[in-house]
Amino acid sequence: MIAALRHAFPDDHIVGEEDSELLRKENDKRDLLWSHIKGVLDEGLVPDTEIGKIRDEVDMLDLIDRGNHGGGRTGSM
């Protein structure tokens, strides 16, 4: 979801509930999540035109961390 929002609204902030801290520490969890996401991407189930490019695990983790905005009165509604 963050990938689609970032792709459609690249300058907007995103408020999320999770970050990638645990996934960066625990390789087995990161690898499992990446294998699921890569499978969806490889099958073309979500076109790049809707979410942009997610090339690897680093891109995936960085996208998760894009939801780190604290909220407030700035940005689009």
Backbone as ProteinMPNN parsed JSONL, in Angstrom:
{"seq_chain_A": "MIAALRHAFPDDHIVGEEDSELLRKENDKRDLLWSHIKGVLDEGLVPDTEIGKIRDEVDMLDLIDRGNHGGGRTGSM", "coords_chain_A": {"N_chain_A": [[0.809, -1.181, 0.0], [1.919, 1.285, 0.82], [3.75, 1.631, -1.238], [2.122, 2.127, -3.474], [0.845, 4.511, -2.677], [3.088, 6.187, -2.365], [3.991, 6.187, -4.984], [1.868, 7.407, -6.377], [1.604, 9.823, -5.006], [4.205, 11.339, -4.593], [5.356, 13.383, -3.029], [3.997, 13.553, -0.667], [3.497, 12.97, 2.855], [3.402, 9.953, 4.822], [1.535, 8.274, 7.224], [2.13, 5.579, 9.162], [1.772, 2.376, 10.847], [3.762, 0.565, 11.372], [7.304, -0.178, 11.354], [10.471, -1.009, 9.837], [12.252, -2.121, 11.603], [12.359, -4.632, 13.078], [12.401, -6.449, 10.924], [14.81, -5.807, 9.76], [16.57, -6.799, 11.586], [15.97, -9.504, 11.879], [16.633, -11.872, 9.792], [15.291, -14.157, 8.763], [12.552, -13.568, 8.914], [12.465, -11.253, 7.321], [13.325, -12.329, 4.863], [11.262, -14.15, 4.335], [9.015, -12.443, 4.059], [9.913, -10.905, 1.866], [10.058, -12.918, -0.084], [7.367, -13.494, -0.531], [6.407, -11.002, -1.461], [8.07, -10.635, -3.702], [7.202, -12.803, -5.238], [4.587, -11.996, -5.934], [5.221, -9.682, -7.382], [6.811, -10.781, -9.463], [4.93, -12.321, -10.79], [3.465, -10.407, -11.981], [1.172, -9.385, -10.874], [0.706, -6.985, -9.684], [1.066, -4.117, -11.309], [4.016, -2.222, -12.237], [3.359, 0.34, -12.967], [1.483, 1.098, -11.157], [2.635, 0.962, -8.63], [5.311, 1.641, -8.768], [8.83, 0.794, -8.928], [9.996, -1.979, -7.102], [12.81, -3.184, -6.254], [14.339, -4.857, -4.616], [15.08, -6.327, -1.358], [15.974, -4.183, 0.169], [14.692, -1.947, -0.98], [12.068, -2.691, -0.31], [12.132, -2.595, 2.536], [12.768, 0.096, 2.902], [10.474, 1.267, 1.846], [8.559, 0.435, 3.721], [9.429, 1.916, 5.879], [8.787, 4.444, 5.018], [6.372, 5.119, 6.056], [6.634, 6.655, 8.352], [5.878, 9.169, 9.227], [4.836, 11.548, 11.601], [2.321, 12.637, 11.534], [-0.138, 15.293, 11.623], [-0.791, 18.696, 10.645], [0.123, 19.027, 8.062], [0.56, 18.337, 4.528], [-1.391, 16.421, 2.085], [-4.917, 15.872, 2.091]], "CA_chain_A": [[0.0, 0.0, 0.0], [2.78, 2.468, 0.838], [4.344, 1.782, -2.565], [1.133, 2.757, -4.343], [0.689, 5.898, -2.235], [4.321, 6.905, -2.694], [4.054, 6.324, -6.436], [0.849, 8.363, -6.8], [1.78, 11.099, -4.307], [5.591, 11.222, -4.145], [5.765, 14.432, -2.092], [3.168, 13.516, 0.542], [3.941, 12.165, 3.988], [2.547, 8.798, 5.102], [1.513, 7.86, 8.625], [1.948, 4.133, 9.239], [1.81, 1.786, 12.18], [4.917, -0.306, 11.512], [8.556, 0.178, 10.711], [11.192, -2.211, 9.413], [13.298, -2.438, 12.575], [12.405, -6.069, 13.338], [12.793, -7.139, 9.691], [16.242, -5.553, 9.521], [17.324, -7.611, 12.544], [15.647, -10.925, 11.773], [16.729, -12.209, 8.371], [14.304, -15.148, 8.341], [11.271, -12.873, 8.705], [12.634, -10.388, 6.159], [13.386, -13.164, 3.667], [9.926, -14.695, 4.093], [8.183, -11.366, 3.522], [10.395, -10.578, 0.533], [9.698, -13.984, -1.026], [5.952, -13.304, -0.883], [6.282, -9.79, -2.288], [8.722, -10.906, -4.989], [6.314, -13.68, -5.995], [3.511, -11.169, -6.493], [5.819, -8.818, -8.408], [7.239, -11.604, -10.594], [3.746, -12.77, -11.526], [2.849, -9.251, -12.623], [-0.151, -9.165, -10.302], [0.622, -5.556, -9.392], [1.944, -3.492, -12.3], [4.908, -1.138, -11.821], [2.703, 1.621, -13.201], [0.659, 1.422, -9.996], [3.397, 1.02, -7.377], [6.717, 1.928, -8.978], [9.732, -0.361, -8.88], [10.523, -2.501, -5.849], [13.855, -4.022, -6.834], [14.961, -5.819, -3.707], [14.689, -6.239, 0.047], [16.269, -2.835, 0.658], [13.559, -1.125, -1.408], [10.915, -3.099, 0.492], [12.296, -2.064, 3.889], [12.686, 1.552, 2.817], [9.062, 1.606, 1.674], [7.895, 0.267, 5.017], [9.831, 3.042, 6.726], [8.178, 5.696, 4.529], [5.186, 5.389, 6.866], [7.104, 7.091, 9.661], [5.502, 10.543, 9.514], [4.108, 11.652, 12.848], [0.991, 13.227, 11.365], [-0.232, 16.725, 11.853], [-1.593, 19.514, 9.748], [0.774, 19.216, 6.763], [0.299, 17.288, 3.536], [-2.704, 16.357, 1.439], [-5.994, 15.158, 2.781]], "C_chain_A": [[0.863, 1.259, 0.0], [3.396, 2.698, -0.534], [3.385, 2.483, -3.507], [0.925, 4.218, -3.967], [1.912, 6.733, -2.597], [4.41, 7.175, -4.184], [3.077, 7.404, -6.921], [1.071, 9.756, -6.22], [3.194, 11.177, -3.728], [6.026, 12.263, -3.11], [4.987, 14.425, -0.79], [3.8, 12.633, 1.612], [2.933, 11.058, 4.249], [2.671, 8.455, 6.583], [1.21, 6.369, 8.649], [2.035, 3.645, 10.668], [3.069, 0.965, 12.419], [6.161, 0.357, 10.956], [9.301, -1.128, 10.417], [12.237, -2.675, 10.416], [13.448, -3.943, 12.814], [12.893, -6.834, 12.102], [14.272, -6.94, 9.379], [17.114, -6.408, 10.439], [17.147, -9.105, 12.314], [15.537, -11.333, 10.301], [15.655, -13.188, 7.92], [12.948, -14.497, 8.081], [11.33, -11.966, 7.474], [12.605, -11.211, 4.873], [12.027, -13.76, 3.323], [9.013, -13.637, 3.486], [8.605, -11.026, 2.098], [10.012, -11.66, -0.478], [8.23, -13.866, -1.442], [5.769, -12.097, -1.805], [6.895, -10.024, -3.653], [7.861, -11.819, -5.857], [5.184, -12.916, -6.664], [4.052, -10.292, -7.612], [6.199, -9.616, -9.647], [6.065, -12.096, -11.432], [3.029, -11.62, -12.231], [1.462, -8.94, -12.09], [-0.388, -7.706, -9.922], [1.589, -4.852, -10.337], [2.801, -2.371, -11.707], [4.256, 0.225, -11.998], [1.83, 2.045, -12.028], [1.485, 1.611, -8.729], [4.841, 1.459, -7.552], [7.534, 0.649, -8.887], [10.099, -0.702, -7.445], [11.54, -3.555, -6.271], [14.351, -5.127, -5.916], [14.479, -5.593, -2.282], [14.916, -4.843, 0.616], [15.146, -1.88, 0.275], [12.323, -1.419, -0.563], [10.982, -2.485, 1.886], [12.196, -0.545, 3.897], [11.249, 2.017, 2.626], [8.293, 1.483, 2.983], [8.196, 1.47, 5.904], [9.319, 4.39, 6.23], [6.936, 6.062, 5.326], [5.54, 5.913, 8.241], [6.711, 8.514, 10.022], [4.616, 10.586, 10.754], [2.707, 12.228, 12.741], [1.025, 14.722, 11.615], [-0.983, 17.425, 10.749], [-0.942, 19.729, 8.379], [0.415, 18.071, 5.833], [-1.11, 17.322, 3.006], [-3.691, 15.608, 2.306], [-6.847, 14.452, 1.764]], "O_chain_A": [[0.577, 2.203, -0.737], [3.55, 3.845, -0.954], [3.802, 3.356, -4.268], [0.837, 5.075, -4.846], [1.781, 7.857, -3.08], [4.844, 8.246, -4.608], [3.424, 8.218, -7.776], [0.762, 10.757, -6.868], [3.37, 11.092, -2.513], [6.989, 12.026, -2.381], [5.285, 15.214, 0.107], [4.531, 11.687, 1.318], [1.751, 11.201, 3.938], [3.774, 8.359, 7.121], [0.144, 5.945, 8.202], [2.336, 4.411, 11.584], [3.41, 0.694, 13.571], [6.087, 1.32, 10.193], [8.808, -2.215, 10.718], [13.039, -3.552, 10.096], [14.56, -4.467, 12.756], [13.7, -7.756, 12.218], [14.909, -7.817, 8.796], [18.262, -6.706, 10.109], [18.075, -9.883, 12.533], [14.499, -11.161, 9.662], [15.151, -13.069, 6.803], [12.27, -14.851, 7.116], [10.387, -11.908, 6.686], [11.94, -10.836, 3.907], [11.676, -13.866, 2.148], [8.316, -13.904, 2.507], [7.757, -10.874, 1.219], [9.674, -11.342, -1.618], [7.897, -14.118, -2.6], [5.059, -12.174, -2.808], [6.304, -9.65, -4.666], [7.794, -11.638, -7.073], [4.863, -13.162, -7.826], [3.427, -10.165, -8.665], [5.937, -9.177, -10.767], [6.191, -12.267, -12.644], [2.088, -11.845, -12.992], [0.661, -8.302, -12.774], [-1.529, -7.248, -9.847], [2.804, -4.977, -10.183], [2.372, -1.663, -10.796], [4.564, 1.162, -11.262], [1.474, 3.218, -11.912], [1.073, 2.351, -7.836], [5.54, 1.636, -6.555], [6.982, -0.446, -8.781], [10.468, 0.175, -6.664], [11.174, -4.681, -6.606], [14.738, -6.201, -6.375], [13.59, -4.779, -2.031], [14.14, -4.374, 1.448], [14.692, -1.091, 1.103], [11.615, -0.501, -0.149], [10.0, -1.918, 2.363], [11.601, 0.034, 4.806], [10.847, 3.042, 3.177], [7.469, 2.338, 3.307], [7.313, 1.977, 6.595], [9.408, 5.383, 6.953], [6.491, 7.209, 5.276], [4.822, 5.647, 9.205], [7.172, 9.027, 11.042], [3.74, 9.738, 10.922], [1.984, 12.302, 13.734], [2.085, 15.322, 11.792], [-1.731, 16.796, 10.001], [-1.428, 20.553, 7.605], [0.022, 16.989, 6.27], [-1.926, 18.146, 3.42], [-3.309, 14.802, 3.155], [-7.816, 13.785, 2.128]]}, "name": "protein", "num_of_chains": 1, "seq": "MIAALRHAFPDDHIVGEEDSELLRKENDKRDLLWSHIKGVLDEGLVPDTEIGKIRDEVDMLDLIDRGNHGGGRTGSM"}
